[in-house]
PDB file of C-alpha atoms and ligand atoms in Angstrom:
ATOM      1  CA  MET A 378      -8.424  36.059   4.246  1.00  0.00           C
ATOM      2  CA  ALA A 379     -10.692  33.692   4.724  1.00  0.00           C
ATOM      3  CA  VAL A 380     -12.501  32.867   8.104  1.00  0.00           C
ATOM      4  CA  TYR A 381     -15.509  30.118   8.816  1.00  0.00           C
ATOM      5  CA  PRO A 382     -18.217  32.132   9.814  1.00  0.00           C
ATOM      6  CA  GLN A 383     -19.795  29.235  12.266  1.00  0.00           C
ATOM      7  CA  GLY A 384     -16.451  29.181  14.072  1.00  0.00           C
ATOM      8  CA  GLU A 385     -14.669  30.204  16.269  1.00  0.00           C
ATOM      9  CA  PHE A 386     -11.903  32.569  15.284  1.00  0.00           C
ATOM     10  CA  ARG A 387      -9.308  31.848  17.757  1.00  0.00           C
ATOM     11  CA  PRO A 388      -6.021  32.488  16.146  1.00  0.00           C
ATOM     12  CA  VAL A 389      -2.619  31.320  16.351  1.00  0.00           C
ATOM     13  CA  ARG A 390      -0.152  34.901  17.097  1.00  0.00           C
ATOM     14  CA  ARG A 391       3.050  32.649  15.339  1.00  0.00           C
ATOM     15  CA  TYR A 392       0.475  32.468  11.744  1.00  0.00           C
ATOM     16  CA  ALA A 393      -1.844  36.000  12.197  1.00  0.00           C
ATOM     17  CA  PRO A 394       0.187  38.661   9.511  1.00  0.00           C
ATOM     18  CA  GLY A 395       4.104  39.791  10.848  1.00  0.00           C
ATOM     19  CA  GLY A 396       4.018  35.909  12.881  1.00  0.00           C
ATOM     20  CA  ALA A 397       6.468  33.955  11.898  1.00  0.00           C
ATOM     21  CA  LEU A 398       5.106  30.936  10.175  1.00  0.00           C
ATOM     22  CA  HIS A 399       2.370  33.109   8.269  1.00  0.00           C
ATOM     23  CA  ARG A 400       3.371  31.905   5.022  1.00  0.00           C
ATOM     24  CA  GLU A 401       0.446  31.953   1.964  1.00  0.00           C
ATOM     25  CA  SER A 402      -1.059  28.415   0.845  1.00  0.00           C
ATOM     26  CA  SER A 403      -0.284  28.707  -3.258  1.00  0.00           C
ATOM     27  CA  GLY A 404      -3.635  27.351  -3.232  1.00  0.00           C
ATOM     28  CA  GLN A 405      -5.880  25.414  -0.799  1.00  0.00           C
ATOM     29  CA  ARG A 406      -6.499  21.582  -3.072  1.00  0.00           C
ATOM     30  CA  ARG A 407      -7.423  19.154  -0.703  1.00  0.00           C
ATOM     31  CA  VAL A 408      -9.266  19.074   3.173  1.00  0.00           C
ATOM     32  CA  VAL A 409      -7.479  16.255   5.240  1.00  0.00           C
ATOM     33  CA  LEU A 410      -9.440  15.448   8.165  1.00  0.00           C
ATOM     34  CA  HIS A 411      -6.758  13.993  11.881  1.00  0.00           C
ATOM     35  CA  THR A 412      -8.503  12.633  15.010  1.00  0.00           C
ATOM     36  CA  ALA A 413      -6.745  14.434  17.564  1.00  0.00           C
ATOM     37  CA  VAL A 414      -6.252  11.549  20.880  1.00  0.00           C
ATOM     38  CA  SER A 415      -6.802  14.604  23.112  1.00  0.00           C
ATOM     39  CA  ASN A 416     -10.249  14.613  25.710  1.00  0.00           C
ATOM     40  CA  GLU A 417      -9.555  18.551  25.487  1.00  0.00           C
ATOM     41  CA  PRO A 418     -12.138  21.801  24.666  1.00  0.00           C
ATOM     42  CA  SER A 419      -9.592  23.501  22.962  1.00  0.00           C
ATOM     43  CA  LEU A 420      -6.162  23.450  21.482  1.00  0.00           C
ATOM     44  CA  PHE A 421      -6.323  26.153  21.807  1.00  0.00           C
ATOM     45  CA  PRO A 422      -3.382  26.242  24.274  1.00  0.00           C
ATOM     46  CA  SER A 423      -1.158  23.113  23.514  1.00  0.00           C
ATOM     47  CA  MET A 424      -1.003  24.554  19.707  1.00  0.00           C
ATOM     48  CA  SER A 425      -0.241  27.983  20.749  1.00  0.00           C
ATOM     49  CA  VAL A 426       3.338  26.591  22.158  1.00  0.00           C
ATOM     50  CA  PRO A 427       5.398  27.615  20.044  1.00  0.00           C
ATOM     51  CA  GLY A 428       7.383  23.791  17.451  1.00  0.00           C
ATOM     52  CA  THR A 429       3.773  22.733  18.605  1.00  0.00           C
ATOM     53  CA  ALA A 430       2.244  21.398  14.494  1.00  0.00           C
ATOM     54  CA  THR A 431      -0.982  23.989  14.228  1.00  0.00           C
ATOM     55  CA  SER A 432      -4.312  22.407  12.052  1.00  0.00           C
ATOM     56  CA  HIS A 433      -6.405  25.286  10.244  1.00  0.00           C
ATOM     57  CA  PHE A 434      -9.140  23.715  12.786  1.00  0.00           C
ATOM     58  CA  TYR A 435     -10.258  21.703  15.422  1.00  0.00           C
ATOM     59  CA  VAL A 436     -14.363  20.407  15.736  1.00  0.00           C
ATOM     60  CA  ASP A 437     -14.834  20.039  19.696  1.00  0.00           C
ATOM     61  CA  ARG A 438     -16.908  17.096  20.843  1.00  0.00           C
ATOM     62  CA  GLY A 439     -20.285  18.528  19.934  1.00  0.00           C
ATOM     63  CA  GLY A 440     -19.406  19.641  17.279  1.00  0.00           C
ATOM     64  CA  ARG A 441     -18.352  22.791  17.396  1.00  0.00           C
ATOM     65  CA  VAL A 442     -15.462  24.636  15.071  1.00  0.00           C
ATOM     66  CA  GLU A 443     -12.946  26.696  16.539  1.00  0.00           C
ATOM     67  CA  GLN A 444     -10.313  27.972  13.725  1.00  0.00           C
ATOM     68  CA  TYR A 445      -6.350  28.922  14.832  1.00  0.00           C
ATOM     69  CA  ILE A 446      -5.493  29.864  11.516  1.00  0.00           C
ATOM     70  CA  ASP A 447      -6.318  31.356   7.899  1.00  0.00           C
ATOM     71  CA  THR A 448      -6.956  29.250   5.558  1.00  0.00           C
ATOM     72  CA  ASP A 449      -5.065  31.274   3.295  1.00  0.00           C
ATOM     73  CA  ILE A 450      -2.168  30.680   5.349  1.00  0.00           C
ATOM     74  CA  ARG A 451      -0.054  27.263   5.884  1.00  0.00           C
ATOM     75  CA  SER A 452      -1.071  24.241   8.594  1.00  0.00           C
ATOM     76  CA  THR A 453       1.665  22.467   9.412  1.00  0.00           C
ATOM     77  CA  ALA A 454       0.267  19.175  10.465  1.00  0.00           C
ATOM     78  CA  ASN A 455       0.831  17.159   7.130  1.00  0.00           C
ATOM     79  CA  LEU A 456       4.103  18.363   6.598  1.00  0.00           C
ATOM     80  CA  GLU A 457       4.847  17.533   3.188  1.00  0.00           C
ATOM     81  CA  GLY A 458       1.503  18.303   2.451  1.00  0.00           C
ATOM     82  CA  ASN A 459       1.548  21.798   4.575  1.00  0.00           C
ATOM     83  CA  HIS A 460       1.444  24.314   1.270  1.00  0.00           C
ATOM     84  CA  ASP A 461      -1.755  22.891  -0.168  1.00  0.00           C
ATOM     85  CA  CYS A 462      -3.579  21.053   2.237  1.00  0.00           C
ATOM     86  CA  ILE A 463      -5.868  22.462   4.984  1.00  0.00           C
ATOM     87  CA  THR A 464      -6.635  20.145   8.207  1.00  0.00           C
ATOM     88  CA  VAL A 465      -9.350  19.548  10.273  1.00  0.00           C
ATOM     89  CA  GLU A 466      -8.828  17.973  13.363  1.00  0.00           C
ATOM     90  CA  SER A 467     -11.386  16.960  15.806  1.00  0.00           C
ATOM     91  CA  TRP A 468     -11.991  15.384  19.526  1.00  0.00           C
ATOM     92  CA  ASP A 469     -11.774  11.665  20.335  1.00  0.00           C
ATOM     93  CA  GLY A 470     -12.298  11.790  24.185  1.00  0.00           C
ATOM     94  CA  ALA A 471      -9.184  10.022  24.563  1.00  0.00           C
ATOM     95  CA  GLY A 472      -8.392   9.392  27.589  1.00  0.00           C
ATOM     96  CA  VAL A 473     -11.783   8.888  28.609  1.00  0.00           C
ATOM     97  CA  LEU A 474     -13.540   6.684  25.882  1.00  0.00           C
ATOM     98  CA  TRP A 475     -10.339   5.585  24.981  1.00  0.00           C
ATOM     99  CA  ASN A 476      -6.114   4.476  26.014  1.00  0.00           C
ATOM    100  CA  PRO A 477      -4.265   6.109  24.046  1.00  0.00           C
ATOM    101  CA  ASP A 478      -2.375   3.107  24.159  1.00  0.00           C
ATOM    102  CA  PRO A 479      -4.369  -0.365  25.113  1.00  0.00           C
ATOM    103  CA  PRO A 480      -3.835  -3.339  23.503  1.00  0.00           C
ATOM    104  CA  SER A 481      -6.421  -2.423  20.361  1.00  0.00           C
ATOM    105  CA  PRO A 482      -4.682  -1.148  17.732  1.00  0.00           C
ATOM    106  CA  ASP A 483      -7.553   0.586  16.568  1.00  0.00           C
ATOM    107  CA  PRO A 484      -9.612   1.887  19.215  1.00  0.00           C
ATOM    108  CA  VAL A 485     -10.501   5.298  18.198  1.00  0.00           C
ATOM    109  CA  PRO A 486     -14.218   6.349  18.228  1.00  0.00           C
ATOM    110  CA  ARG A 487     -16.803   7.122  15.748  1.00  0.00           C
ATOM    111  CA  TRP A 488     -17.413  10.610  15.035  1.00  0.00           C
ATOM    112  CA  SER A 489     -20.881  10.971  17.096  1.00  0.00           C
ATOM    113  CA  ASP A 490     -23.721  12.541  14.661  1.00  0.00           C
ATOM    114  CA  ASN A 491     -23.478  16.394  16.120  1.00  0.00           C
ATOM    115  CA  GLN A 492     -19.138  16.164  15.745  1.00  0.00           C
ATOM    116  CA  LEU A 493     -20.753  14.956  12.136  1.00  0.00           C
ATOM    117  CA  ALA A 494     -23.602  18.080  11.021  1.00  0.00           C
ATOM    118  CA  GLY A 495     -20.113  20.720  12.513  1.00  0.00           C
ATOM    119  CA  LEU A 496     -17.847  18.475   9.790  1.00  0.00           C
ATOM    120  CA  ILE A 497     -19.950  18.717   6.941  1.00  0.00           C
ATOM    121  CA  ASP A 498     -21.227  22.143   7.245  1.00  0.00           C
ATOM    122  CA  LEU A 499     -17.186  22.802   7.900  1.00  0.00           C
ATOM    123  CA  VAL A 500     -16.105  21.208   4.401  1.00  0.00           C
ATOM    124  CA  ALA A 501     -19.209  22.218   2.999  1.00  0.00           C
ATOM    125  CA  TRP A 502     -17.513  25.327   2.846  1.00  0.00           C
ATOM    126  CA  LEU A 503     -14.344  25.000   2.789  1.00  0.00           C
ATOM    127  CA  CYS A 504     -15.163  23.204  -0.548  1.00  0.00           C
ATOM    128  CA  THR A 505     -16.711  26.232  -1.639  1.00  0.00           C
ATOM    129  CA  THR A 506     -14.204  28.382  -0.381  1.00  0.00           C
ATOM    130  CA  HIS A 507     -11.789  26.541  -2.243  1.00  0.00           C
ATOM    131  CA  GLN A 508     -12.918  24.508  -4.672  1.00  0.00           C
ATOM    132  CA  ILE A 509     -12.280  21.788  -4.183  1.00  0.00           C
ATOM    133  CA  PRO A 510     -14.650  19.361  -5.906  1.00  0.00           C
ATOM    134  CA  ALA A 511     -16.681  17.076  -2.347  1.00  0.00           C
ATOM    135  CA  VAL A 512     -14.351  14.496  -4.177  1.00  0.00           C
ATOM    136  CA  ARG A 513     -12.383  11.899  -2.247  1.00  0.00           C
ATOM    137  CA  LEU A 514      -8.900  11.642  -2.218  1.00  0.00           C
ATOM    138  CA  ARG A 515      -7.225   8.183  -4.006  1.00  0.00           C
ATOM    139  CA  SER A 516      -3.932   8.948  -2.380  1.00  0.00           C
ATOM    140  CA  SER A 517      -1.302  11.969  -0.822  1.00  0.00           C
ATOM    141  CA  ARG A 518      -0.073  12.427  -3.763  1.00  0.00           C
ATOM    142  CA  GLY A 519       0.523  16.620  -4.614  1.00  0.00           C
ATOM    143  CA  GLY A 520      -1.588  18.237  -7.453  1.00  0.00           C
ATOM    144  CA  THR A 521      -4.534  16.591  -6.582  1.00  0.00           C
ATOM    145  CA  LYS A 522      -7.834  17.925  -5.548  1.00  0.00           C
ATOM    146  CA  GLY A 523     -10.307  16.940  -2.757  1.00  0.00           C
ATOM    147  CA  ILE A 524     -11.223  15.705   0.480  1.00  0.00           C
ATOM    148  CA  GLY A 525      -8.412  12.916   2.043  1.00  0.00           C
ATOM    149  CA  TRP A 526      -7.657  12.354   5.703  1.00  0.00           C
ATOM    150  CA  HIS A 527      -4.367  11.761   7.571  1.00  0.00           C
ATOM    151  CA  ARG A 528      -2.874   8.140   7.943  1.00  0.00           C
ATOM    152  CA  MET A 529      -3.075   8.121   3.644  1.00  0.00           C
ATOM    153  CA  GLY A 530       0.150  10.011   3.534  1.00  0.00           C
ATOM    154  CA  ILE A 531       1.315   8.094   6.556  1.00  0.00           C
ATOM    155  CA  ASN A 532       4.270   5.103   6.385  1.00  0.00           C
ATOM    156  CA  GLY A 533       3.267   1.645   8.228  1.00  0.00           C
ATOM    157  CA  ASN A 534       2.310  -2.031   7.722  1.00  0.00           C
ATOM    158  CA  PHE A 535      -1.928  -1.069   7.367  1.00  0.00           C
ATOM    159  CA  PRO A 536      -2.935  -2.744   4.180  1.00  0.00           C
ATOM    160  CA  ALA A 537      -1.948  -1.979   1.150  1.00  0.00           C
ATOM    161  CA  SER A 538      -4.955  -1.034  -0.381  1.00  0.00           C
ATOM    162  CA  GLY A 539      -8.733   0.240  -0.657  1.00  0.00           C
ATOM    163  CA  ILE A 540      -9.699   3.371   2.557  1.00  0.00           C
ATOM    164  CA  PHE A 541      -7.897   1.425   5.054  1.00  0.00           C
ATOM    165  CA  ALA A 542      -4.661   1.737   3.345  1.00  0.00           C
ATOM    166  CA  GLY A 543      -0.829   4.871   4.124  1.00  0.00           C
ATOM    167  CA  ARG A 544       1.048   6.560   1.800  1.00  0.00           C
ATOM    168  CA  VAL A 545       1.550   5.530  -1.462  1.00  0.00           C
ATOM    169  CA  PRO A 546       5.582   5.452  -2.691  1.00  0.00           C
ATOM    170  CA  ASP A 547       4.842   7.997  -5.073  1.00  0.00           C
ATOM    171  CA  GLY A 548       2.857   9.591  -2.276  1.00  0.00           C
ATOM    172  CA  GLU A 549       3.690  13.502  -0.790  1.00  0.00           C
ATOM    173  CA  LEU A 550       4.416  11.745   3.853  1.00  0.00           C
ATOM    174  CA  TRP A 551       2.881  14.064   5.559  1.00  0.00           C
ATOM    175  CA  SER A 552       4.028  12.184   9.231  1.00  0.00           C
ATOM    176  CA  GLU A 553       7.360  11.428   9.897  1.00  0.00           C
ATOM    177  CA  ALA A 554       4.950   8.615  12.752  1.00  0.00           C
ATOM    178  CA  ARG A 555       4.851   5.990  11.363  1.00  0.00           C
ATOM    179  CA  GLY A 556       2.030   3.323  11.619  1.00  0.00           C
ATOM    180  CA  LYS A 557       0.008   6.555  13.404  1.00  0.00           C
ATOM    181  CA  GLY A 558      -3.554   5.625  12.061  1.00  0.00           C
ATOM    182  CA  CYS A 559      -5.618   9.171  12.351  1.00  0.00           C
ATOM    183  CA  PRO A 560      -7.690   9.695  12.275  1.00  0.00           C
ATOM    184  CA  GLY A 561      -8.409   6.187  12.114  1.00  0.00           C
ATOM    185  CA  ASP A 562     -10.730   3.623  10.644  1.00  0.00           C
ATOM    186  CA  ALA A 563     -14.261   3.919  12.091  1.00  0.00           C
ATOM    187  CA  ARG A 564     -13.507   7.350  10.655  1.00  0.00           C
ATOM    188  CA  ILE A 565     -11.653   7.015   7.697  1.00  0.00           C
ATOM    189  CA  ARG A 566     -15.248   4.319   7.105  1.00  0.00           C
ATOM    190  CA  GLN A 567     -17.249   7.967   7.760  1.00  0.00           C
ATOM    191  CA  VAL A 568     -15.675  10.036   5.342  1.00  0.00           C
ATOM    192  CA  GLY A 569     -17.331   7.797   2.279  1.00  0.00           C
ATOM    193  CA  ARG A 570     -20.345   7.013   3.890  1.00  0.00           C
ATOM    194  CA  SER A 571     -20.815  10.287   6.029  1.00  0.00           C
ATOM    195  CA  VAL A 572     -19.092  13.205   5.329  1.00  0.00           C
ATOM    196  CA  ILE A 573     -18.584  13.449   1.825  1.00  0.00           C
ATOM    197  CA  PRO A 574     -22.074  12.332   0.998  1.00  0.00           C
ATOM    198  CA  GLY A 575     -23.233  15.115   3.465  1.00  0.00           C
ATOM    199  CA  VAL A 576     -21.003  18.452   2.197  1.00  0.00           C
ATOM    200  CA  VAL A 577     -22.406  16.940  -1.466  1.00  0.00           C
ATOM    201  CA  SER A 578     -26.277  17.050  -0.754  1.00  0.00           C
ATOM    202  CA  GLU A 579     -25.178  19.924   1.664  1.00  0.00           C
ATOM    203  CA  LEU A 580     -23.786  21.744  -2.027  1.00  0.00           C
ATOM    204  CA  SER A 581     -26.435  20.185  -3.613  1.00  0.00           C
ATOM    205  CA  GLY A 582     -29.327  22.295  -2.090  1.00  0.00           C
ATOM    206  CA  PRO A 583     -31.196  23.307   1.584  1.00  0.00           C
ATOM    207  CA  PRO A 584     -30.872  20.740   4.704  1.00  0.00           C
ATOM    208  CA  VAL A 585     -33.281  17.859   4.402  1.00  0.00           C
ATOM    209  CA  PRO A 586     -34.706  17.559   7.565  1.00  0.00           C
ATOM    210  CA  ALA A 587     -34.310  14.255   9.325  1.00  0.00           C
ATOM    211  CA  GLY A 588     -36.596  11.107   9.895  1.00  0.00           C
ATOM    212  CA  ARG A 589     -38.968  11.045  12.559  1.00  0.00           C
ATOM    213  CA  PRO A 590     -37.538  10.026  15.965  1.00  0.00           C
ATOM    214  CA  GLY A 591     -37.610   7.370  18.940  1.00  0.00           C
ATOM    215  CA  SER A 592     -38.894   5.089  15.690  1.00  0.00           C
ATOM    216  CA  ALA A 593     -37.700   1.423  15.024  1.00  0.00           C
ATOM    217  CA  LEU A 594     -37.553   1.013  11.160  1.00  0.00           C
ATOM    218  CA  PRO A 595     -34.146   0.789   8.941  1.00  0.00           C
ATOM    219  CA  LEU A 596     -32.892   4.483   8.196  1.00  0.00           C
ATOM    220  CA  VAL A 597     -32.676   5.040   4.171  1.00  0.00           C
ATOM    221  CA  SER A 598     -29.755   7.518   3.816  1.00  0.00           C
ATOM    222  CA  LEU A 599     -31.025  10.946   1.682  1.00  0.00           C
ATOM    223  CA  ALA A 600     -27.574  11.033   0.298  1.00  0.00           C
ATOM    224  CA  ASN A 601     -26.654   8.254  -0.376  1.00  0.00           C
ATOM    225  CA  VAL A 602     -29.862   7.766  -2.673  1.00  0.00           C
ATOM    226  CA  GLU A 603     -28.975  10.818  -4.010  1.00  0.00           C
ATOM    227  CA  GLN A 604     -25.949   9.974  -5.168  1.00  0.00           C
ATOM    228  CA  GLN A 605     -26.686   6.814  -6.324  1.00  0.00           C
ATOM    229  CA  ALA A 606     -29.499   8.423  -8.921  1.00  0.00           C
ATOM    230  CA  GLN A 607     -26.802   9.622 -10.547  1.00  0.00           C
ATOM    231  CA  ALA A 608     -24.380   7.196  -9.040  1.00  0.00           C
ATOM    232  CA  MET A 609     -25.178   3.408  -9.912  1.00  0.00           C
ATOM    233  CA  ARG A 610     -23.716   1.854  -6.672  1.00  0.00           C
ATOM    234  CA  VAL A 611     -25.916  -0.864  -4.214  1.00  0.00           C
ATOM    235  CA  LEU A 612     -26.495   0.053  -1.255  1.00  0.00           C
ATOM    236  CA  PRO A 613     -29.135  -1.158   0.610  1.00  0.00           C
ATOM    237  CA  GLY A 614     -31.505   1.380   0.707  1.00  0.00           C
ATOM    238  CA  VAL A 615     -32.356   1.510  -1.993  1.00  0.00           C
ATOM    239  CA  LYS A 616     -33.951  -2.463  -2.078  1.00  0.00           C
ATOM    240  CA  LEU A 617     -36.199  -0.829   0.705  1.00  0.00           C
ATOM    241  CA  ILE A 618     -37.215   2.049  -1.908  1.00  0.00           C
ATOM    242  CA  GLN A 619     -37.527  -0.504  -5.179  1.00  0.00           C
ATOM    243  CA  LYS A 620     -40.082  -2.316  -2.892  1.00  0.00           C
ATOM    244  CA  ALA A 621     -42.261  -0.003  -1.785  1.00  0.00           C
ATOM    245  CA  LEU A 622     -42.262   0.965  -5.926  1.00  0.00           C
ATOM    246  CA  ASN A 623     -43.633  -1.896  -6.479  1.00  0.00           C
ATOM    247  CA  LYS A 624     -46.135  -2.314  -3.146  1.00  0.00           C
ATOM    248  CA  GLU A 625     -46.992   1.075  -3.914  1.00  0.00           C
ATOM    249  CA  LEU A 626     -47.240   1.552  -7.632  1.00  0.00           C
ATOM    250  CA  GLY A 627     -48.320  -2.477  -8.587  1.00  0.00           C
ATOM    251  CA  LEU A 628     -44.862  -2.894 -10.483  1.00  0.00           C
ATOM    252  CA  SER A 629     -42.820  -5.399 -10.759  1.00  0.00           C
ATOM    253  CA  LEU A 630     -38.724  -3.964 -10.567  1.00  0.00           C
ATOM    254  CA  ARG A 631     -36.763  -5.831  -9.662  1.00  0.00           C
ATOM    255  CA  VAL A 632     -35.507  -4.901  -5.942  1.00  0.00           C
ATOM    256  CA  ASN A 633     -30.876  -4.904  -7.047  1.00  0.00           C
ATOM    257  CA  GLY A 634     -30.038  -1.843  -4.932  1.00  0.00           C
ATOM    258  CA  LEU A 635     -29.209  -0.120  -7.848  1.00  0.00           C
ATOM    259  CA  PHE A 636     -31.108   3.099  -9.010  1.00  0.00           C
ATOM    260  CA  ASP A 637     -31.578   1.983 -12.456  1.00  0.00           C
ATOM    261  CA  PRO A 638     -33.638   3.448 -15.227  1.00  0.00           C
ATOM    262  CA  PRO A 639     -36.254   1.440 -14.582  1.00  0.00           C
ATOM    263  CA  THR A 640     -37.010   2.691 -11.103  1.00  0.00           C
ATOM    264  CA  LYS A 641     -35.802   6.242 -11.720  1.00  0.00           C
ATOM    265  CA  ASP A 642     -38.642   5.942 -13.990  1.00  0.00           C
ATOM    266  CA  ALA A 643     -40.801   4.820 -11.431  1.00  0.00           C
ATOM    267  CA  TYR A 644     -39.511   7.102  -8.573  1.00  0.00           C
ATOM    268  CA  ALA A 645     -40.792   9.552 -11.107  1.00  0.00           C
ATOM    269  CA  ARG A 646     -44.161   7.968 -10.932  1.00  0.00           C
ATOM    270  CA  TRP A 647     -44.226   8.448  -7.690  1.00  0.00           C
ATOM    271  CA  GLN A 648     -43.268  12.285  -7.858  1.00  0.00           C
ATOM    272  CA  ARG A 649     -46.514  13.002 -10.025  1.00  0.00           C
ATOM    273  CA  ARG A 650     -48.615  10.988  -7.972  1.00  0.00           C
ATOM    274  CA  LEU A 651     -47.238  13.299  -5.202  1.00  0.00           C
ATOM    275  CA  GLY A 652     -47.889  16.655  -7.462  1.00  0.00           C
ATOM    276  CA  PHE A 653     -44.670  16.908  -8.597  1.00  0.00           C
ATOM    277  CA  ALA A 654     -44.496  17.527 -12.548  1.00  0.00           C
ATOM    278  CA  GLY A 655     -42.072  18.870 -14.133  1.00  0.00           C
ATOM    279  CA  ASP A 656     -38.443  19.160 -13.248  1.00  0.00           C
ATOM    280  CA  ASP A 657     -39.493  18.715  -9.469  1.00  0.00           C
ATOM    281  CA  ALA A 658     -40.418  14.740 -11.000  1.00  0.00           C
ATOM    282  CA  ASP A 659     -36.824  14.180 -12.501  1.00  0.00           C
ATOM    283  CA  GLY A 660     -37.064  10.725 -10.487  1.00  0.00           C
ATOM    284  CA  VAL A 661     -34.193  11.820  -8.159  1.00  0.00           C
ATOM    285  CA  PRO A 662     -35.617  11.311  -4.515  1.00  0.00           C
ATOM    286  CA  GLY A 663     -36.846  14.309  -2.746  1.00  0.00           C
ATOM    287  CA  SER A 664     -37.537  14.792   1.595  1.00  0.00           C
ATOM    288  CA  LEU A 665     -40.810  14.712   1.212  1.00  0.00           C
ATOM    289  CA  THR A 666     -41.086  12.391  -1.472  1.00  0.00           C
ATOM    290  CA  LEU A 667     -38.645   9.710   0.362  1.00  0.00           C
ATOM    291  CA  THR A 668     -40.511  10.307   3.680  1.00  0.00           C
ATOM    292  CA  ARG A 669     -43.647   9.990   1.967  1.00  0.00           C
ATOM    293  CA  LEU A 670     -42.022   6.436   0.327  1.00  0.00           C
ATOM    294  CA  GLY A 671     -40.879   5.263   3.448  1.00  0.00           C
ATOM    295  CA  GLN A 672     -44.651   6.082   6.118  1.00  0.00           C
ATOM    296  CA  GLY A 673     -44.167   2.674   7.814  1.00  0.00           C
ATOM    297  CA  ARG A 674     -41.777   0.867   5.454  1.00  0.00           C
ATOM    298  CA  PHE A 675     -37.893   3.375   6.365  1.00  0.00           C
ATOM    299  CA  ARG A 676     -37.007   6.086   8.224  1.00  0.00           C
ATOM    300  CA  VAL A 677     -34.994   9.227   5.815  1.00  0.00           C
ATOM    301  CA  ALA A 678     -31.131  10.133   7.383  1.00  0.00           C
ATOM    302  CA  ALA A 679     -30.710  13.754   6.668  1.00  0.00           C
ATOM    303  CA  ASP A 680     -26.739  12.434   6.881  1.00  0.00           C
TER     304      ASP A 680
HETATM  305 ZN1   ZN B 428      -2.874  12.800  11.885  1.00  0.00          ZN
END
């Protein structure tokens, strides 16, 4: 039995014990994110209708989470992936924020900050509960583990590679609706930029306080910077940090956007200057030291 403690559990009868579609999963390995094409506060009424594909979860407009199926039981929102995919639908304001049949090929809005917060808490719990690594799936191929989105398993006229691609030839088919772009480009972009870094950050320590609101200063994402300190990818936030370290410590670090060893050493010096020692001065930014470094320069975003 796996029920998300911070959600509202509204079991759909046919997936509950004794129901016609109550089938155990062989072991959940993947989290798959969807957009619901819905303005409804809940999907419970529609998903309760027999014959309707049903997801495990729904994240509503305000980030509140409803659960319809125990995650040890298979959902029916992912076709060939149902055996080991946990499926998460999300409110998108269809008919209000956007028209389901407009001229724009991709009208789905991005997840709001409240929805992101709800998603991140939920996905972090799923990763812990089902031992799923907080990494991005590369395709709908079976036997993989991680966090992905519906389009990965859909055929259509999508880019041949990259995050907006559709199903690869040897991947599982996750929908028969050819060309269905679920969950939309904006949300697909947010999985790598916000959801996964947020989950990584949540799984690695206590929640980080947000930056001071109302300021016009640029934002630096703590989660991204933390990841970078270990993964060496270029992000603009690191350039702001390098400039600030040069100023505060009188250094001449190369402002290259990479959290490279000299930057990490300089950051450790900054941490020691603020009174941290030992493991707390390891050169990996934390909320307090990054916020102090940003004073008058940048704000720190928790996601
Ligand atoms: Zn979908």
